[in-house]
Structures are given as C-alpha cells and as structure tokens.
Amino acid sequence: MMKRNMAMLRSLAVLTLAVLLAGVVPGALAQGPRGGQAALNQLDRQLERAAQLLAGSDDPTLKAMLEQARQLRARASEEIAGGRHEQAAAHIAEARRVLDQLMARLLRGPVHQLGEQLQELLRQAEQVVPGSGNMEAQRLLAQARQQQERAADALRQQRYQAAGEHYRVALYLGRRALDLVKGSGGAGKDRVQEAREQYRLLLEVAEQAVARTDNPMAKRSLEQARRHGLLAARTLQRGDTAMAWELYHQSIRMLLRCISIAEGEVATPRQQAEEEVHRVADLLQDASRDVERSPSPEAKILLAKATELLARAERNLADGNFALALRNAEFAEGMAYRLLRRNAPLGDALAVRAEEEIERLRADIAKADRAAADQPEQEELVAQAERLCRQAEGAFERGRYRLALVWVLAGTRLVSPVLGAAAPAAGEAEVAQRMEELDRRLQMASPSGESSEIVAQARGLREAAARAMERRRPIAAKAMIEIAMELLGKM
C-alpha cells in the first residue's frame, strides 16, 4: 500500500507540474536573460518527467515526440544565447505543445486510476466523517468533494493533466480527513517518509505557482511552508518521527493554501487572521510537547510569552482587529520556532545554523530580486544564487548540513553585490584569463565523495559564467568564476 501511495504521489507531481508550467513561457522570456533561462529550466523539468514516464514504454511514436521536444529545446537555447527571445519563445511553446500531447497519451490511463482510488477513499471517508463531530475533518471532506467535481469537469474536456491536479488535492484532503477521525495509525518511518515525499513534490508545485503571480500573500505562504519544512527535516534527523510527521503535514497544508492563493483565490482579512492564528496554535502545541520532554527555565519562559501573544491574537480576532491579530500571531510564531530550535540536542547546533543561514539567504534573494529588476548583470547573479539556495535546501533535507552551508555561503557571495556591496570592475580580457585558470583547476581536480559535488557545482558556475560572457556581462561572469574558484579551494 505504501509503495502504491508513493508511486501515486510521483505521478501526481508530474501531472501538477505540467499544469502549472503551462502559460509561463512568454512572461518568463519577457524578463530578459534570467527569464529566458527560467523558461528553459521549466521546460527541462517537463522533459525530465516525460522521460521518466516514457522509460517503461516501447512506443516509437512517443519516443519520437520526446526527441522532437528535446531538439526544439536545443534551438531555443541557441536563440536565447543570441538574444533572439521571440524566436526562443516560439520554440519553447512548440516544445511544450508536443510535450502536452505526449503527456496526455501517457497519462490518460493513470488519471482514471487516480479517480478510482479517490472514489474508494471518499466512500470510506463518507462512512465515518459526517457523524464524527470533527469539524475540521468534515471541512476537509467537503473540499475533497469539490476537487473531485473539478476533476470530473476537466475529464469531460479531455484535460487529463488538470484532472490529475484536482485528484491529487482531493486525495490528500480525503486521507487527512480520515486520519483525523480514525487516527493516523502512528507516525512510523514509512508514514513520515510518505509525508516528506509529498511535501517535496508539493513544494515544487507551489514554487511554480508563486513564480506566476505577484501576490505577496502567496509568497509569504511559500516562505512559511519552506521554513516549516526545514524544521520538519531537522526534527526527523534527530529521530523524533512523531513531531516530524505532524510538521510535514502542517507544511503540506501551508503549501496547498499557497497554491490556492497563487491561482487566484482571495481570502478576506478575517480568513487570513484566522488561518494564521490556528496554524500558530498548532505550532505552539508542538513546541509545548517538546518543552515537556526536555524542560529548561528559559524554554518555559519563552513558551509562556508565546502563549500570551497567541491569546492576544485570539482576543484581537474576536474583537474584529484582524491586522493586530495577524501581527501578534506572527510574533508568537517566531517564538515557537525559537523554542523548537533551542530545545534541540547540542548535536543539532550545525543543523540549527544551516537552517538559519538558509532562511537568511532566502530573505536576501527576495530583496535582491527586487533590486535587480531591469539590470541584466545583477539578474544573472540572483538566478545563480536562487539555484544554490535550492541545492542548500536539498542538502539540508538529506541531513548534509555542512554541504548546505557551503552552498549558502556561495549564494550569499553572489547576491551581496546586488544588495550594495561593491562589485569589482571586470574587462573581457581579465574574465577570459580567470576562465582559463578555472579550467586548469577543474582539469586538475580529482574529486571523490563530497568533493565531487563541489566540483560539479564549480563546473555549473563555469558554464553559467560562459553564458554570461556570451551576453556581454563580464561583471556577472567574473563573480561566478571567483565563487567557483573559492569552492574548489574548499576541497
């Protein structure tokens, strides 16, 4: 059963990403080189997932469609390098059209299977949830039914990818409703790994949804979910599966909310405040259990302060002062995170530092993204910093905190010129000379273990620097080369 659920989640991720990537290409390319590279990255993810689904098929027609899409991607890359963004957009749009057809043919059967799984799940839920007295479970079940109806509408229009997206949401909501009424059956390792897998898949979906909107609430929801996910990962690393399972489920709930907001759902000030207060109450409950297991005077004082702030938020909510309720809940949230970090074993010191540094880099990237608008050199640096931050989060998830800190430091160095630190001038001849030095260092490298990842990162920065030089951006190119050299120095 567990393996079937995990396979289902992976199929759903493919479906969902295909839906959310639709329509992003023209807007992304309008943002210049950074947007062009983002559009290619999105197409690469679609190609990768199509290849994964096609791996078990011997159909020559489907394989020819995948190869056609790959060739169109290669042409688009050449056009972007030459600054011909309209031609690139046409190639990417055509590649996406081919992939849409391919995915529809591949996923028609799996989508119907997901619908059957949902029908059985809802049948079970409707036997126990309505009379349970659990209002949260009843609300989740009602939402699952709504998603099922939307999936049915999409199927009638033969929009299989959209149907899969709605089934994915409905399956999660239905299973969670059942968990609330019947009990989760414990938070064993398999259940935690399943929640972790779903968090990772939904995080990518949410990131794509937020990339398509300027809604600040959606962006804030995404950052909160990321923060919660990092905390869940560290909690799992230290062996607390029960709390990790709960934290991952809270993160998933935040991501689902983030996706809804990014796709246009409008929440009233009351709804925003209520959601924040309820979420922080859950978080404080986790922190309280943690303090009870390992009490200290400082933790007890902090818990009391956070509890009082949450009580104020609840009073503000009752009085109709939604802005103040939101603010007090946010203060309580910050204290709850401090509690969960402070009460960690001393061996978690590196994890705590890595988590904090990743959050700090995320905040710096958000500031740099605004500062770099319409400045191609700086946009190049922010794009590479974003890539490094993602890799830091991946290393953190695997418990490789030292490597995560290496990627964070490199990302921080890249955004610092955008945020005001002086960027050294760079001529094309000087950059070419440093590029040659970097190539020699790469040729001499004999990596093994963790150092192989550092060398791969340095190669990636070298390629990005070469692309920047093709676009006449020597300052960005030199910055990336210097970071690559520093990384090689850490071997």
mmCIF file of C-alpha atoms in Angstrom, residues 187 192 228 231-233 235-236 238-250 282-291 293 340 343:
data_model
loop_
_atom_site.group_PDB
_atom_site.id
_atom_site.type_symbol
_atom_site.label_atom_id
_atom_site.label_comp_id
_atom_site.label_asym_id
_atom_site.label_seq_id
_atom_site.Cartn_x
_atom_site.Cartn_y
_atom_site.Cartn_z
ATOM 1 C CA ALA A 187 3.856 8.132 12.815
ATOM 2 C CA VAL A 192 6.870 10.080 7.796
ATOM 3 C CA HIS A 228 8.239 24.648 8.417
ATOM 4 C CA LEU A 231 12.129 22.343 10.765
ATOM 5 C CA ALA A 232 10.395 19.048 9.946
ATOM 6 C CA ALA A 233 13.530 17.753 8.213
ATOM 7 C CA THR A 235 13.237 17.083 13.599
ATOM 8 C CA LEU A 236 13.281 13.876 11.564
ATOM 9 C CA ARG A 238 17.183 13.850 15.291
ATOM 10 C CA GLY A 239 14.799 10.881 15.389
ATOM 11 C CA ASP A 240 11.534 12.484 16.520
ATOM 12 C CA THR A 241 9.274 10.853 13.929
ATOM 13 C CA ALA A 242 6.002 11.794 15.634
ATOM 14 C CA MET A 243 6.724 15.517 15.598
ATOM 15 C CA ALA A 244 8.315 15.347 12.134
ATOM 16 C CA TRP A 245 5.170 13.707 10.757
ATOM 17 C CA GLU A 246 2.961 16.434 12.222
ATOM 18 C CA LEU A 247 5.271 19.215 10.994
ATOM 19 C CA TYR A 248 5.330 17.795 7.467
ATOM 20 C CA HIS A 249 1.536 17.668 7.414
ATOM 21 C CA GLN A 250 1.362 21.280 8.578
ATOM 22 C CA ASP A 282 -0.742 24.010 16.185
ATOM 23 C CA LEU A 283 2.905 25.032 16.143
ATOM 24 C CA LEU A 284 2.840 26.102 19.796
ATOM 25 C CA GLN A 285 1.247 22.797 20.719
ATOM 26 C CA ASP A 286 4.224 21.022 19.132
ATOM 27 C CA ALA A 287 6.635 23.323 20.944
ATOM 28 C CA SER A 288 4.842 22.723 24.259
ATOM 29 C CA ARG A 289 5.192 18.947 23.894
ATOM 30 C CA ASP A 290 8.880 19.403 23.098
ATOM 31 C CA VAL A 291 9.399 21.564 26.193
ATOM 32 C CA ARG A 293 10.021 16.272 27.186
ATOM 33 C CA LEU A 340 11.798 24.170 18.771
ATOM 34 C CA ASN A 343 15.244 22.669 22.781
#
